[in-house]
Amino acid sequence: MPYFIQSKILDTFLQVLNMSLTASIIIVLVLVARLLLKKAPKIFSYALWSVVFFRLLCPISFESMFSLLPINASPISTNTIYSETPQISTGITTVDNAINPILPAPANGASDDNPLLIAATIGESLWIMGIVVLLIYSIISLLRLRKKLIGAVKLHDNIFLADHIVSPFVIGLFRPKIYLPSTLAEHEQSY
């Protein structure tokens, strides 16, 4: 694989890893906040989870001195991986002081034997294999579902009755269709 492509894949992997680390901290904070806001209306819970949703989907980070999380948005960078003395900078001194001394450094400055680069390459390979496996699984599941929906009968508008499904569902992003089991009672279909 050309170096440029491999470098871009590594950068993307590290960006996703950093976003996941930040999101995991936010998830812990949301869980604590939910315990404190048990009696509050559910809309507050949804609003808290929307912050996690945004962090996991949006590759852009906003940093300010008034930030709720005093952390660096990218504690693990390519500079950290290729450095002779790797250091992470999370923004939380206690975490940095605990992790930095145990980070493995390359032996004699050789970049081929760099333990962090090897770990990042293994993580990147597992990440790509996971994407491929989930993509194949999703395609197979969609094809199986389409096969079950071959005999579906149009009830009205975008609502269909199907024989080989056990629960109602919606499928489609741009022209969504609602599929109901044909065994569903007529008064339940309106729900």
mmCIF file of C-alpha atoms in Angstrom:
data_model
loop_
_atom_site.group_PDB
_atom_site.id
_atom_site.type_symbol
_atom_site.label_atom_id
_atom_site.label_comp_id
_atom_site.label_asym_id
_atom_site.label_seq_id
_atom_site.Cartn_x
_atom_site.Cartn_y
_atom_site.Cartn_z
ATOM 1 C CA MET A 1 0.000 0.000 0.000
ATOM 2 C CA PRO A 2 1.424 3.443 -0.891
ATOM 3 C CA TYR A 3 2.779 5.433 2.048
ATOM 4 C CA PHE A 4 0.375 8.362 1.426
ATOM 5 C CA ILE A 5 -2.709 6.151 1.668
ATOM 6 C CA GLN A 6 -1.339 4.281 4.676
ATOM 7 C CA SER A 7 -0.589 7.608 6.371
ATOM 8 C CA LYS A 8 -4.126 8.904 5.713
ATOM 9 C CA ILE A 9 -5.668 5.697 7.058
ATOM 10 C CA LEU A 10 -3.514 5.980 10.197
ATOM 11 C CA ASP A 11 -4.535 9.642 10.618
ATOM 12 C CA THR A 12 -8.211 8.695 10.258
ATOM 13 C CA PHE A 13 -7.819 5.831 12.725
ATOM 14 C CA LEU A 14 -6.156 8.125 15.274
ATOM 15 C CA GLN A 15 -8.880 10.746 14.800
ATOM 16 C CA VAL A 16 -11.600 8.135 15.415
ATOM 17 C CA LEU A 17 -9.642 6.827 18.419
ATOM 18 C CA ASN A 18 -9.352 10.329 19.885
ATOM 19 C CA MET A 19 -13.045 11.027 19.282
ATOM 20 C CA SER A 20 -13.915 7.733 20.982
ATOM 21 C CA LEU A 21 -11.755 8.558 23.999
ATOM 22 C CA THR A 22 -13.413 11.949 24.358
ATOM 23 C CA ALA A 23 -16.853 10.406 23.870
ATOM 24 C CA SER A 24 -16.183 7.791 26.556
ATOM 25 C CA ILE A 25 -15.408 10.562 29.051
ATOM 26 C CA ILE A 26 -18.583 12.366 28.008
ATOM 27 C CA ILE A 27 -20.591 9.134 28.386
ATOM 28 C CA VAL A 28 -19.376 8.739 31.973
ATOM 29 C CA LEU A 29 -20.358 12.362 32.703
ATOM 30 C CA VAL A 30 -23.792 11.844 31.118
ATOM 31 C CA LEU A 31 -24.383 8.716 33.215
ATOM 32 C CA VAL A 32 -23.477 10.627 36.379
ATOM 33 C CA ALA A 33 -25.702 13.554 35.338
ATOM 34 C CA ARG A 34 -28.602 11.160 34.679
ATOM 35 C CA LEU A 35 -28.283 9.807 38.210
ATOM 36 C CA LEU A 36 -28.487 13.344 39.557
ATOM 37 C CA LEU A 37 -31.385 14.275 37.254
ATOM 38 C CA LYS A 38 -33.584 11.218 37.856
ATOM 39 C CA LYS A 39 -36.657 13.316 38.627
ATOM 40 C CA ALA A 40 -36.100 15.734 35.732
ATOM 41 C CA PRO A 41 -38.174 15.463 32.535
ATOM 42 C CA LYS A 42 -36.892 12.964 29.979
ATOM 43 C CA ILE A 43 -36.090 15.761 27.509
ATOM 44 C CA PHE A 44 -33.013 16.591 29.611
ATOM 45 C CA SER A 45 -31.794 13.011 29.289
ATOM 46 C CA TYR A 46 -32.223 13.170 25.502
ATOM 47 C CA ALA A 47 -30.366 16.472 25.399
ATOM 48 C CA LEU A 48 -27.462 14.970 27.342
ATOM 49 C CA TRP A 49 -27.244 11.977 25.011
ATOM 50 C CA SER A 50 -27.317 14.292 21.989
ATOM 51 C CA VAL A 51 -23.945 15.660 23.170
ATOM 52 C CA VAL A 52 -22.501 12.120 23.038
ATOM 53 C CA PHE A 53 -24.116 11.565 19.628
ATOM 54 C CA PHE A 54 -22.565 14.807 18.330
ATOM 55 C CA ARG A 55 -19.119 13.887 19.701
ATOM 56 C CA LEU A 56 -19.183 10.475 18.040
ATOM 57 C CA LEU A 57 -20.295 11.793 14.640
ATOM 58 C CA CYS A 58 -18.686 15.194 14.274
ATOM 59 C CA PRO A 59 -14.940 15.199 13.563
ATOM 60 C CA ILE A 60 -14.623 18.853 14.604
ATOM 61 C CA SER A 61 -13.818 19.822 18.183
ATOM 62 C CA PHE A 62 -14.516 23.124 19.825
ATOM 63 C CA GLU A 63 -12.072 24.151 22.519
ATOM 64 C CA SER A 64 -12.307 27.084 24.865
ATOM 65 C CA MET A 65 -11.236 28.004 28.366
ATOM 66 C CA PHE A 66 -14.882 27.546 29.435
ATOM 67 C CA SER A 67 -15.013 23.970 28.161
ATOM 68 C CA LEU A 68 -16.719 21.387 30.361
ATOM 69 C CA LEU A 69 -13.911 18.939 29.669
ATOM 70 C CA PRO A 70 -10.399 20.246 30.305
ATOM 71 C CA ILE A 71 -8.919 17.812 27.824
ATOM 72 C CA ASN A 72 -7.076 18.007 24.555
ATOM 73 C CA ALA A 73 -9.282 16.860 21.676
ATOM 74 C CA SER A 74 -6.402 14.865 20.171
ATOM 75 C CA PRO A 75 -4.255 13.397 22.941
ATOM 76 C CA ILE A 76 -2.841 10.728 20.614
ATOM 77 C CA SER A 77 -1.310 12.132 17.430
ATOM 78 C CA THR A 78 0.969 10.827 14.699
ATOM 79 C CA ASN A 79 3.770 12.835 16.333
ATOM 80 C CA THR A 80 3.258 10.761 19.482
ATOM 81 C CA ILE A 81 3.538 7.511 17.552
ATOM 82 C CA TYR A 82 6.699 8.443 15.614
ATOM 83 C CA SER A 83 8.428 10.236 18.491
ATOM 84 C CA GLU A 84 11.570 8.831 20.128
ATOM 85 C CA THR A 85 10.127 9.835 23.513
ATOM 86 C CA PRO A 86 6.362 9.488 23.108
ATOM 87 C CA GLN A 87 4.190 11.767 25.252
ATOM 88 C CA ILE A 88 0.438 12.222 25.292
ATOM 89 C CA SER A 89 -1.214 15.459 26.259
ATOM 90 C CA THR A 90 -4.769 14.997 27.477
ATOM 91 C CA GLY A 91 -4.950 18.262 29.363
ATOM 92 C CA ILE A 92 -5.398 16.419 32.651
ATOM 93 C CA THR A 93 -2.001 16.467 34.376
ATOM 94 C CA THR A 94 -2.655 13.456 36.605
ATOM 95 C CA VAL A 95 -3.551 11.278 33.622
ATOM 96 C CA ASP A 96 -0.549 12.510 31.623
ATOM 97 C CA ASN A 97 1.846 11.879 34.532
ATOM 98 C CA ALA A 98 0.468 8.358 34.990
ATOM 99 C CA ILE A 99 0.545 7.331 31.316
ATOM 100 C CA ASN A 100 3.623 9.040 29.849
ATOM 101 C CA PRO A 101 6.253 7.146 31.913
ATOM 102 C CA ILE A 102 4.872 3.775 30.799
ATOM 103 C CA LEU A 103 4.611 4.574 27.073
ATOM 104 C CA PRO A 104 7.040 2.334 25.205
ATOM 105 C CA ALA A 105 9.846 4.144 23.379
ATOM 106 C CA PRO A 106 11.559 2.758 20.277
ATOM 107 C CA ALA A 107 14.832 0.958 20.896
ATOM 108 C CA ASN A 108 17.859 3.018 19.793
ATOM 109 C CA GLY A 109 15.619 5.504 17.947
ATOM 110 C CA ALA A 110 14.757 2.951 15.241
ATOM 111 C CA SER A 111 11.392 3.735 13.708
ATOM 112 C CA ASP A 112 10.953 0.145 12.439
ATOM 113 C CA ASP A 113 10.859 -1.261 15.971
ATOM 114 C CA ASN A 114 8.633 1.476 17.404
ATOM 115 C CA PRO A 115 6.156 -0.315 19.752
ATOM 116 C CA LEU A 116 3.565 2.471 19.486
ATOM 117 C CA LEU A 117 3.677 2.352 15.679
ATOM 118 C CA ILE A 118 3.279 -1.432 15.769
ATOM 119 C CA ALA A 119 0.334 -1.148 18.206
ATOM 120 C CA ALA A 120 -1.249 1.588 16.057
ATOM 121 C CA THR A 121 -0.816 -0.520 12.918
ATOM 122 C CA ILE A 122 -2.416 -3.543 14.607
ATOM 123 C CA GLY A 123 -5.267 -1.358 15.900
ATOM 124 C CA GLU A 124 -5.720 0.164 12.453
ATOM 125 C CA SER A 125 -5.846 -3.304 10.839
ATOM 126 C CA LEU A 126 -8.412 -4.544 13.384
ATOM 127 C CA TRP A 127 -10.462 -1.384 12.842
ATOM 128 C CA ILE A 128 -10.504 -1.866 9.043
ATOM 129 C CA MET A 129 -11.306 -5.592 9.382
ATOM 130 C CA GLY A 130 -14.169 -4.699 11.745
ATOM 131 C CA ILE A 131 -15.549 -2.232 9.221
ATOM 132 C CA VAL A 132 -15.370 -4.843 6.436
ATOM 133 C CA VAL A 133 -16.986 -7.573 8.584
ATOM 134 C CA LEU A 134 -19.834 -5.268 9.688
ATOM 135 C CA LEU A 135 -20.370 -4.072 6.114
ATOM 136 C CA ILE A 136 -20.588 -7.644 4.816
ATOM 137 C CA TYR A 137 -22.920 -8.603 7.691
ATOM 138 C CA SER A 138 -25.148 -5.594 6.967
ATOM 139 C CA ILE A 139 -25.361 -6.389 3.253
ATOM 140 C CA ILE A 140 -26.213 -10.048 3.951
ATOM 141 C CA SER A 141 -28.851 -9.028 6.528
ATOM 142 C CA LEU A 142 -30.389 -6.543 4.097
ATOM 143 C CA LEU A 143 -30.513 -9.151 1.320
ATOM 144 C CA ARG A 144 -32.175 -11.671 3.675
ATOM 145 C CA LEU A 145 -34.707 -9.058 4.757
ATOM 146 C CA ARG A 146 -35.461 -8.092 1.143
ATOM 147 C CA LYS A 147 -36.053 -11.788 0.417
ATOM 148 C CA LYS A 148 -38.590 -11.951 3.275
ATOM 149 C CA LEU A 149 -40.366 -8.875 1.919
ATOM 150 C CA ILE A 150 -40.922 -10.206 -1.621
ATOM 151 C CA GLY A 151 -44.570 -11.121 -0.980
ATOM 152 C CA ALA A 152 -45.442 -7.922 0.940
ATOM 153 C CA VAL A 153 -48.841 -6.412 0.106
ATOM 154 C CA LYS A 154 -49.457 -2.677 0.040
ATOM 155 C CA LEU A 155 -52.037 -1.713 2.672
ATOM 156 C CA HIS A 156 -52.111 2.020 1.886
ATOM 157 C CA ASP A 157 -49.666 4.881 1.274
ATOM 158 C CA ASN A 158 -46.257 3.564 2.388
ATOM 159 C CA ILE A 159 -47.573 0.831 4.710
ATOM 160 C CA PHE A 160 -47.134 -2.826 3.728
ATOM 161 C CA LEU A 161 -48.192 -6.184 5.213
ATOM 162 C CA ALA A 162 -45.629 -9.011 5.131
ATOM 163 C CA ASP A 163 -46.031 -12.679 6.058
ATOM 164 C CA HIS A 164 -42.509 -13.612 7.140
ATOM 165 C CA ILE A 165 -41.723 -10.909 9.701
ATOM 166 C CA VAL A 166 -42.402 -11.006 13.449
ATOM 167 C CA SER A 167 -42.402 -7.290 14.348
ATOM 168 C CA PRO A 168 -43.158 -4.000 12.598
ATOM 169 C CA PHE A 169 -40.292 -1.880 11.297
ATOM 170 C CA VAL A 170 -39.459 1.019 9.009
ATOM 171 C CA ILE A 171 -36.956 0.651 6.198
ATOM 172 C CA GLY A 172 -35.603 3.260 3.842
ATOM 173 C CA LEU A 173 -33.979 6.626 4.270
ATOM 174 C CA PHE A 174 -35.367 8.735 1.430
ATOM 175 C CA ARG A 175 -38.652 6.881 0.788
ATOM 176 C CA PRO A 176 -39.298 5.036 4.053
ATOM 177 C CA LYS A 177 -41.743 2.157 4.051
ATOM 178 C CA ILE A 178 -43.519 0.724 7.080
ATOM 179 C CA TYR A 179 -43.795 -3.059 7.181
ATOM 180 C CA LEU A 180 -46.294 -4.737 9.490
ATOM 181 C CA PRO A 181 -46.631 -8.463 10.206
ATOM 182 C CA SER A 182 -49.713 -9.874 8.525
ATOM 183 C CA THR A 183 -50.575 -11.592 11.838
ATOM 184 C CA LEU A 184 -51.042 -8.188 13.510
ATOM 185 C CA ALA A 185 -54.658 -7.533 14.513
ATOM 186 C CA GLU A 186 -56.421 -4.751 12.599
ATOM 187 C CA HIS A 187 -56.881 -2.522 15.659
ATOM 188 C CA GLU A 188 -53.130 -2.864 16.408
ATOM 189 C CA GLN A 189 -52.162 -1.817 12.881
ATOM 190 C CA SER A 190 -53.224 1.772 13.541
ATOM 191 C CA TYR A 191 -50.593 2.082 16.297
#
